Coordinates of C-alpha atoms in Angstrom, one line a residue:
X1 CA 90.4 121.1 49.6
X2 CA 88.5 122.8 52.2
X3 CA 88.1 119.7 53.8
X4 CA 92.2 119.3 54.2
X5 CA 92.3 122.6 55.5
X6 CA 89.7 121.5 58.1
X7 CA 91.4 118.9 58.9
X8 CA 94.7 120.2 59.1
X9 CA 93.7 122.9 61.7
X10 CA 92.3 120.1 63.8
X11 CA 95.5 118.1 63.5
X12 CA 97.6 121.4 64.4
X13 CA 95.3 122.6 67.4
X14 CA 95.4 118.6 69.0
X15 CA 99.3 119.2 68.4
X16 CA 99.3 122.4 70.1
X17 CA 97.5 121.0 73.5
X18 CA 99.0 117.3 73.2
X19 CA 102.8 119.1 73.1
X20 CA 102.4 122.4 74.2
X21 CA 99.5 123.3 76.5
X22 CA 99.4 119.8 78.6
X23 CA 103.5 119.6 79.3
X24 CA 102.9 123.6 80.1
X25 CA 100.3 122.8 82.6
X26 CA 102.0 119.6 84.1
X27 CA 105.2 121.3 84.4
X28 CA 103.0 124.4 86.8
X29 CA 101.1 121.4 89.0
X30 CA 103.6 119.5 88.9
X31 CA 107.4 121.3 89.3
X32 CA 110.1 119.1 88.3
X33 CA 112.1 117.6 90.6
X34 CA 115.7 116.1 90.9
X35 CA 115.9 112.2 90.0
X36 CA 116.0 109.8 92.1
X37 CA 119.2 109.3 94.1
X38 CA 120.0 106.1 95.7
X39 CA 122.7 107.4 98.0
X40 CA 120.2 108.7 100.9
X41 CA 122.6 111.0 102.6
X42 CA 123.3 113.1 99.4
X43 CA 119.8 113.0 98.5
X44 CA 118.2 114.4 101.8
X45 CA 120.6 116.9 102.3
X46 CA 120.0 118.2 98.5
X47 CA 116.7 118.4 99.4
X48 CA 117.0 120.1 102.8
X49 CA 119.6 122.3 101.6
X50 CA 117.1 123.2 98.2
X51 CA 114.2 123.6 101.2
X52 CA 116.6 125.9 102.5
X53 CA 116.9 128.3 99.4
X54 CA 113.2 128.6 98.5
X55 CA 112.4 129.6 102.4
X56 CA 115.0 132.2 101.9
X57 CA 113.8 133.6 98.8
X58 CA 110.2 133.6 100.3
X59 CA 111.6 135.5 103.4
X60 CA 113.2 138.1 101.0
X61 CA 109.7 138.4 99.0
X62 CA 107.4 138.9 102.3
X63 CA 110.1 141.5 103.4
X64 CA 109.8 143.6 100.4
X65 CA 106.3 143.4 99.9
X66 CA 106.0 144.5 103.3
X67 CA 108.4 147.7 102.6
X68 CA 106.3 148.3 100.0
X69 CA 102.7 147.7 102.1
X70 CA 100.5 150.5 102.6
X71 CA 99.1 151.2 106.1
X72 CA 96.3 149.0 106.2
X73 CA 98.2 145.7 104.8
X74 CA 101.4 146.2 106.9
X75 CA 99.6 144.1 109.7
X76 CA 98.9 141.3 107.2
X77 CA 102.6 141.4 105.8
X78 CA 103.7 141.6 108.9
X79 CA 102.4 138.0 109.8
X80 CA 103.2 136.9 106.9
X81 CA 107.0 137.7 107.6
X82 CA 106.7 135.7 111.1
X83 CA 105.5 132.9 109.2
X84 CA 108.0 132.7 106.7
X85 CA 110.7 133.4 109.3
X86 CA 109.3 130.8 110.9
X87 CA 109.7 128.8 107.9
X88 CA 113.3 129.5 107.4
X89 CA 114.1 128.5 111.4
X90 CA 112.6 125.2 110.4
X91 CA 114.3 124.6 106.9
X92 CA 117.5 125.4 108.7
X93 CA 116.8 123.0 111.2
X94 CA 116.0 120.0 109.1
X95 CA 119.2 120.8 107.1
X96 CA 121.4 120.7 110.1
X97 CA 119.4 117.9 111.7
X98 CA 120.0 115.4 108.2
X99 CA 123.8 116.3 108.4
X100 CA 124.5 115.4 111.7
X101 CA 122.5 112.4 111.6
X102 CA 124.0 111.2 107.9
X103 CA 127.4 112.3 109.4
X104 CA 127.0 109.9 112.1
X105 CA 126.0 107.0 109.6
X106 CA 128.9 107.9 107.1
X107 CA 131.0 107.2 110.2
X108 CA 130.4 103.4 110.6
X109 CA 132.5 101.0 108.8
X110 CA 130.1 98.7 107.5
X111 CA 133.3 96.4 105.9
X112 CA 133.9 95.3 109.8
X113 CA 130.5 93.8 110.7
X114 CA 130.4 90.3 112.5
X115 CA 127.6 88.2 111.5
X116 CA 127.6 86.0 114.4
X117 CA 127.9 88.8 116.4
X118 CA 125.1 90.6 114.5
X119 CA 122.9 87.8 115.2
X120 CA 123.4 87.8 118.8
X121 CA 122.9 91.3 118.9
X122 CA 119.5 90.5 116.8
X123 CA 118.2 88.7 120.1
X124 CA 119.8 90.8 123.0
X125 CA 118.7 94.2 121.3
X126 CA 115.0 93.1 121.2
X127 CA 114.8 93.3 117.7
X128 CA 112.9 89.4 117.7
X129 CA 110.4 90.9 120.3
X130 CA 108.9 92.4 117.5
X131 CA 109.9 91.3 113.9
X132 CA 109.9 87.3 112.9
X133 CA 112.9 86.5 110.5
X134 CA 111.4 82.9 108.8
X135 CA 114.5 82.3 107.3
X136 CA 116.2 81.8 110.0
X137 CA 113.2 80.0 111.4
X138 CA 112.0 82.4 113.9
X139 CA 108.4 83.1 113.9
X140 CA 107.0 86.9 114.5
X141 CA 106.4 87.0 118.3
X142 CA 102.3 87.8 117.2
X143 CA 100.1 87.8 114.7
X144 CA 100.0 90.5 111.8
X145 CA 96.4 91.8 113.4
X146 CA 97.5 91.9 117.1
X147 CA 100.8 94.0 115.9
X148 CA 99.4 96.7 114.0
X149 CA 96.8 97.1 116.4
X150 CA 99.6 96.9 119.3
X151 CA 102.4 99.1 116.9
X152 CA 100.3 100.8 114.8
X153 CA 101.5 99.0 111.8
X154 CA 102.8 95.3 111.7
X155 CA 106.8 95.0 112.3
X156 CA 108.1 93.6 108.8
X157 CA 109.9 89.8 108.5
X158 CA 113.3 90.8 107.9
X159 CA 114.4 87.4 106.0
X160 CA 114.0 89.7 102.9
X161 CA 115.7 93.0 104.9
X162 CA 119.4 92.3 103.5
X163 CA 118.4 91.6 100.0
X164 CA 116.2 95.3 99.2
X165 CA 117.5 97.7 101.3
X166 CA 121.3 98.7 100.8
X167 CA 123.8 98.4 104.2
X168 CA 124.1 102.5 104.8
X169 CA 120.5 102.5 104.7
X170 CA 119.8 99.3 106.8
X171 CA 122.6 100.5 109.4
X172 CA 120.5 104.0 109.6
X173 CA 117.1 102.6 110.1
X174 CA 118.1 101.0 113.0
X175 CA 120.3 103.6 114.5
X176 CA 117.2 106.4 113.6
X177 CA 114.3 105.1 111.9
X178 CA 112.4 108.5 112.1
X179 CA 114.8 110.1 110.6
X180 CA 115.8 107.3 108.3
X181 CA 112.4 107.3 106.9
X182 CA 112.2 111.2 106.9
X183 CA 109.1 111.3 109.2
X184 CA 110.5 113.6 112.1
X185 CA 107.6 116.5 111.1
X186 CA 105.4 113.2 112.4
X187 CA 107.4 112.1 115.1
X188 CA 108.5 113.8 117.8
X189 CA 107.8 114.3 121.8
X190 CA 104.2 114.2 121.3
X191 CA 104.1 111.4 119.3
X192 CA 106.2 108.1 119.2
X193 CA 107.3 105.8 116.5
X194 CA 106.7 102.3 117.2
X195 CA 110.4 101.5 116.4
X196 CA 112.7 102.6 119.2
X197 CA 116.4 104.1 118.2
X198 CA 119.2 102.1 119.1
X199 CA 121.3 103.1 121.3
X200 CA 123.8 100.0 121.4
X201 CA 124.0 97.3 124.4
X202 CA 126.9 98.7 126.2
X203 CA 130.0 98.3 123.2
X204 CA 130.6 100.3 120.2
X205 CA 127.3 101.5 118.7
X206 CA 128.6 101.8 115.4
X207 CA 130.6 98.3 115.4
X208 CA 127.4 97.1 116.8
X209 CA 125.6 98.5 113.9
X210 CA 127.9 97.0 111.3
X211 CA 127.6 93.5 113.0
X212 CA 123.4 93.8 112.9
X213 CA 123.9 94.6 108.6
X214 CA 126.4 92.2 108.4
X215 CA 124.0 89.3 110.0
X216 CA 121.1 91.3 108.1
X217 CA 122.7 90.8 104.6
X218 CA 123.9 87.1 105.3
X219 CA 120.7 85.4 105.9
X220 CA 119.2 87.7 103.0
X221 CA 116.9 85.3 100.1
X222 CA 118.0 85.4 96.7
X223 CA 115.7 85.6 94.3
X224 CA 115.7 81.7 94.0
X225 CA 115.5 81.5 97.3
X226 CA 112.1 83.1 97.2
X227 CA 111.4 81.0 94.1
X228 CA 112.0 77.9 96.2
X229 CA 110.1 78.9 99.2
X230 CA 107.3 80.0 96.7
X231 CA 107.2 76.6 95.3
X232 CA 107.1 75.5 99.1
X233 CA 104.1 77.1 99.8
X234 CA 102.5 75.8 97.0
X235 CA 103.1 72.4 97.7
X236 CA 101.7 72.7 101.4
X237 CA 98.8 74.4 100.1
X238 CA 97.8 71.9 97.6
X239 CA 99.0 68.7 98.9
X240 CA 102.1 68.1 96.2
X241 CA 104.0 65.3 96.7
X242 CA 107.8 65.3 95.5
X243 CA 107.4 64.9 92.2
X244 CA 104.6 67.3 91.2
X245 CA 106.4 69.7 93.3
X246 CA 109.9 68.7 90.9
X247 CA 107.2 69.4 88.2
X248 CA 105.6 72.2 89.1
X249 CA 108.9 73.9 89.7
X250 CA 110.5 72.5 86.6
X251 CA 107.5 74.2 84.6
X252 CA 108.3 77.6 86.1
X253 CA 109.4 80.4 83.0
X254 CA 111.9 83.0 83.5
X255 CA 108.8 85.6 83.2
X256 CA 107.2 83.2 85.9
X257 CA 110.2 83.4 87.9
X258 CA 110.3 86.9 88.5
X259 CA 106.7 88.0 88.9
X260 CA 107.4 85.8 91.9
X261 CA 110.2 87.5 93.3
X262 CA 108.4 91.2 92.4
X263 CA 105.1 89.8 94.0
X264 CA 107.6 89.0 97.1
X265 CA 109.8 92.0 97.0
X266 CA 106.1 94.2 96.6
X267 CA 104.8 92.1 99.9
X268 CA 107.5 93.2 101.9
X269 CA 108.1 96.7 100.9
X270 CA 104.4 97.9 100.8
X271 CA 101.7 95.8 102.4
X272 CA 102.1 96.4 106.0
X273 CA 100.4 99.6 104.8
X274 CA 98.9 98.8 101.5
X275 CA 96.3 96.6 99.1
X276 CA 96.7 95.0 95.7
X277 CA 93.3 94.3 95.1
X278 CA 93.9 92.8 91.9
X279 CA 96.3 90.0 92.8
X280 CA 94.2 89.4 95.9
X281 CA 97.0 91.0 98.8
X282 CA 95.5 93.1 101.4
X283 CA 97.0 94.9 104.0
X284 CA 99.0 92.9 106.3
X285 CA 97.4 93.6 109.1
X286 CA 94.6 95.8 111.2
X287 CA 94.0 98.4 108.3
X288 CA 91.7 100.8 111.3
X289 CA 95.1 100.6 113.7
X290 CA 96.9 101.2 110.0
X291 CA 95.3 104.6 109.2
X292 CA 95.4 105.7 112.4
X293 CA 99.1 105.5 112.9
X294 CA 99.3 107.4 109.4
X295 CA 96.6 109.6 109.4
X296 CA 95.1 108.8 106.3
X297 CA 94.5 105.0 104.8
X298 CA 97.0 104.6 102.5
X299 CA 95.4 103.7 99.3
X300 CA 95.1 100.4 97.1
X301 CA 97.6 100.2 94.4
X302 CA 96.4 97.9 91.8
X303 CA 95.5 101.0 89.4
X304 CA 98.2 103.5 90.7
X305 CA 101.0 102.4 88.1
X306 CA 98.4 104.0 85.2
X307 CA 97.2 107.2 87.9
X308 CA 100.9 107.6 87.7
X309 CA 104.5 108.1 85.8
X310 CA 107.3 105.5 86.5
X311 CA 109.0 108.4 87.0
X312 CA 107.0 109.5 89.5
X313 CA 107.0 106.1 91.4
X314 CA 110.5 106.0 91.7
X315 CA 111.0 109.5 92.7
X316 CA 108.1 109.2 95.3
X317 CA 108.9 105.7 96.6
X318 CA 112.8 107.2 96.4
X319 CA 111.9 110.3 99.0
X320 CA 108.2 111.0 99.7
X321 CA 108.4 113.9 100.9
X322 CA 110.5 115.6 97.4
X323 CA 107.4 114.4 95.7
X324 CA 104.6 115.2 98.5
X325 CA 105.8 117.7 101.1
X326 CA 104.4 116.5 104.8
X327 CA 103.2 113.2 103.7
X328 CA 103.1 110.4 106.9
X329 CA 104.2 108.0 104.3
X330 CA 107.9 107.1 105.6
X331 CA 110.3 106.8 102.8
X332 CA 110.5 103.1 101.7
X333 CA 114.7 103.1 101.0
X334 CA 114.7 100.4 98.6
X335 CA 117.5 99.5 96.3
X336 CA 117.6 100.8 92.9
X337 CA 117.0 97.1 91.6
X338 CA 114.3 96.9 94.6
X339 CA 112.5 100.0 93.5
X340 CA 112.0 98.7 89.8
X341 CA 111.1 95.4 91.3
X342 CA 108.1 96.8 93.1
X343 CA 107.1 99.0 90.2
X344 CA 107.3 96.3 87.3
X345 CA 105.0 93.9 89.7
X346 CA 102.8 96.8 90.1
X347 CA 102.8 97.3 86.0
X348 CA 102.2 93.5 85.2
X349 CA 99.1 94.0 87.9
X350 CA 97.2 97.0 87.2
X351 CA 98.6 97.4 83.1
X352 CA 98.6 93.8 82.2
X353 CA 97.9 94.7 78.7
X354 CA 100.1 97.9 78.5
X355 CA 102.3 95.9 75.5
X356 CA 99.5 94.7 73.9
X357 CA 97.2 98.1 73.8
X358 CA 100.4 100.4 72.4
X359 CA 100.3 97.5 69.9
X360 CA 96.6 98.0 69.0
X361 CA 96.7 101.3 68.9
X362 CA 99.2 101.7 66.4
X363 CA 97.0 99.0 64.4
X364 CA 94.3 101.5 65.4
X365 CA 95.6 104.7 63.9
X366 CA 96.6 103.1 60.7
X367 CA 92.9 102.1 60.3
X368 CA 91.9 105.6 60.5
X369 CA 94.5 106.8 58.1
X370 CA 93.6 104.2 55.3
X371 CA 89.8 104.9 56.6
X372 CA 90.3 109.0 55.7
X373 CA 92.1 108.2 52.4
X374 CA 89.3 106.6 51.2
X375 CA 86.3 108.4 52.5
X376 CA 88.1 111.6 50.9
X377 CA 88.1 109.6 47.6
X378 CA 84.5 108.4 47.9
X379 CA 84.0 112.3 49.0
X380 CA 85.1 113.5 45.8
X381 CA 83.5 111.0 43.4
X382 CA 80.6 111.8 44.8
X383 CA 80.4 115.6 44.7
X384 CA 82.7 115.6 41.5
X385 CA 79.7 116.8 39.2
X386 CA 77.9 118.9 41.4
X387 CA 78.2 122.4 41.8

């Protein structure tokens, strides 16, 4: 009997931290945030406008604490007003700064965009003197290496551009791409983003925007489109002829399918910047020029899917800076389906086994269940007849 009680206490104070101390302490280091929202105009100006509110309140607190100072902290409390004055000014600022420039993109009519017109506009607005579109067989004007270290990171391929980022977002990170990608505390008059706004070629900017997302979104791959081209490359790379390529193809699963079209949507969205170690994809490009531009060298993410939530992921990769305040990581814009894309390839990388050990486990626990039955049992027959 003792031994139950012993046992039961143990059971009730692992409980107690498991469900009650840890979600306490996660929930202080870690405040909850809004979900993810996929329509980037509501979501920054939530944000801004929720930046807004908690400047205020912490204006309001350093003014009465400094009613309240005595003679020898009113300097201190003073400064500490400024500041948070200063904080306000700012909060303010970014508020009215993401309606005016989410105004401006709500304005275009994205229904009315010209894809022959977008395509022409893809050549006279410079946009190929930088980024390669395969698909539409135009190579990147210079090696991955030679444009970080010229750019500071290595201008994407857009054959994929159409297919993972939605048309409002695509029509804003060309119009503004600092303040698409929420990095205007980085970039500024001091320091430049590589990728220039667009200020149109002499018609309509924002018919001229439609047009570029309309062209955008018609060359776009499909997800057997990437199959295919996978099954391309494969061929090329180890001398296939017609048939074993027919074969090889014919022998791809469903589950085979899409860890290609993850792997692909993963490339694209995250290693200009990035490593996956453990599926052998390193940063697509000068990783020195990389880290320099940022000012930090963004890490490997083979083990970041068990170092974090999914939650997390798609919040973060959703809006960086809801999740990390005055991060240089831009925000990455994907599609919902996009998002989940990157984050399952990320899961079948770095937690392969993730099915298989919440099977064990459970196999696991029984053990020790049936194991403490008959110890206890054993116990007793042992100590039964002595005192």
């Amino acid at each position: 009997m003792k031994e139950l009680k012993t046992l039961l206490i143990v059971i009730f104070f692992t409980l107690f931290l498991y469900w009650g101390i840890e979600p306490f302490a996660h929930s202080k280091l870690h405040p909850a945030v809004e979900p993810a929202n996929y329509d980037f105009a509501a979501e920054d100006i939530s944000l801004a406008n929720s930046n807004l509110a908690k400047a205020k309140k912490a204006l309001e607190d350093s003014q009465k604490a400094l009613d309240k100072a005595s003679a020898d902290d009113k300097e201190k409390m003073e400064d500490l007003v400024k500041s948070n004055q200063k904080l306000l000014d700012e909060a303010q600022g970014s508020l009215d700064r993401y309606t005016a420039f989410w105004d401006e993109i709500n304005a275009i009519d994205l229904t009315v965009g010209d894809v022959a017109r977008g395509e022409e506009l893809m050549m006279t607005a410079g946009c190929t003197g930088c980024h390669g579109i395969e698909v539409a067989g135009l190579e990147a004007p210079m090696d991955s290496i030679s444009s970080s270290q010229a750019y500071g990171v290595n201008p994407p391929d857009l054959s994929t551009a159409g297919k993972i980022y939605d048309a409002k977002f695509l029509a804003a990170v060309i119009k503004n791409p600092v303040m698409a990608q929420k990095l205007d505390h980085v970039f500024g008059e001091d320091k430049f983003h590589s990728m220039p706004e667009f200020y149109g070629v002499g018609g309509d900017i924002n018919v001229e925007l439609a047009d570029m997302v309309a062209y955008l979104k018609s060359i776009a791959m499909s997800d057997d489109d990437i199959v295919k081209a996978h099954v391309e490359k494969v061929a090329e790379a180890e001398g296939l002829n017609e048939a074993d390529k027919e074969k090889f193809f014919a022998g791809l699963s469903a589950k085979d399918k899409a860890f290609i079209v993850n792997r692909q949507v993963f490339f694209d969205a995250c290693v200009r910047c990035h490593d996956m170690k453990y599926d052998e994809l390193y940063t697509d490009g000068d990783k020195t020029s990389v880290a320099a531009y940022l000012g930090s060298t963004p890490p490997d993410l083979s083990m970041y899917i068990r170092s974090r939530s999914t939650e997390f992921l798609h919040n973060f990769i959703n809006d960086t800076q809801k999740m990390l305040p005055a991060t240089t990581m831009p925000r990455v814009g994907l599609t919902k389906e996009a998002e989940t894309q990157v984050i399952e390839y990320m899961e079948s990388i770095g937690d392969s086994t993730k099915d298989e050990r919440q099977r064990v486990t459970i196999y696991i626990m029984i053990y020790f269940v049936i194991l403490a039955v008959f110890a206890g049992l054993w116990k007793n027959k042992v100590w039964r007849d002595l005192e």
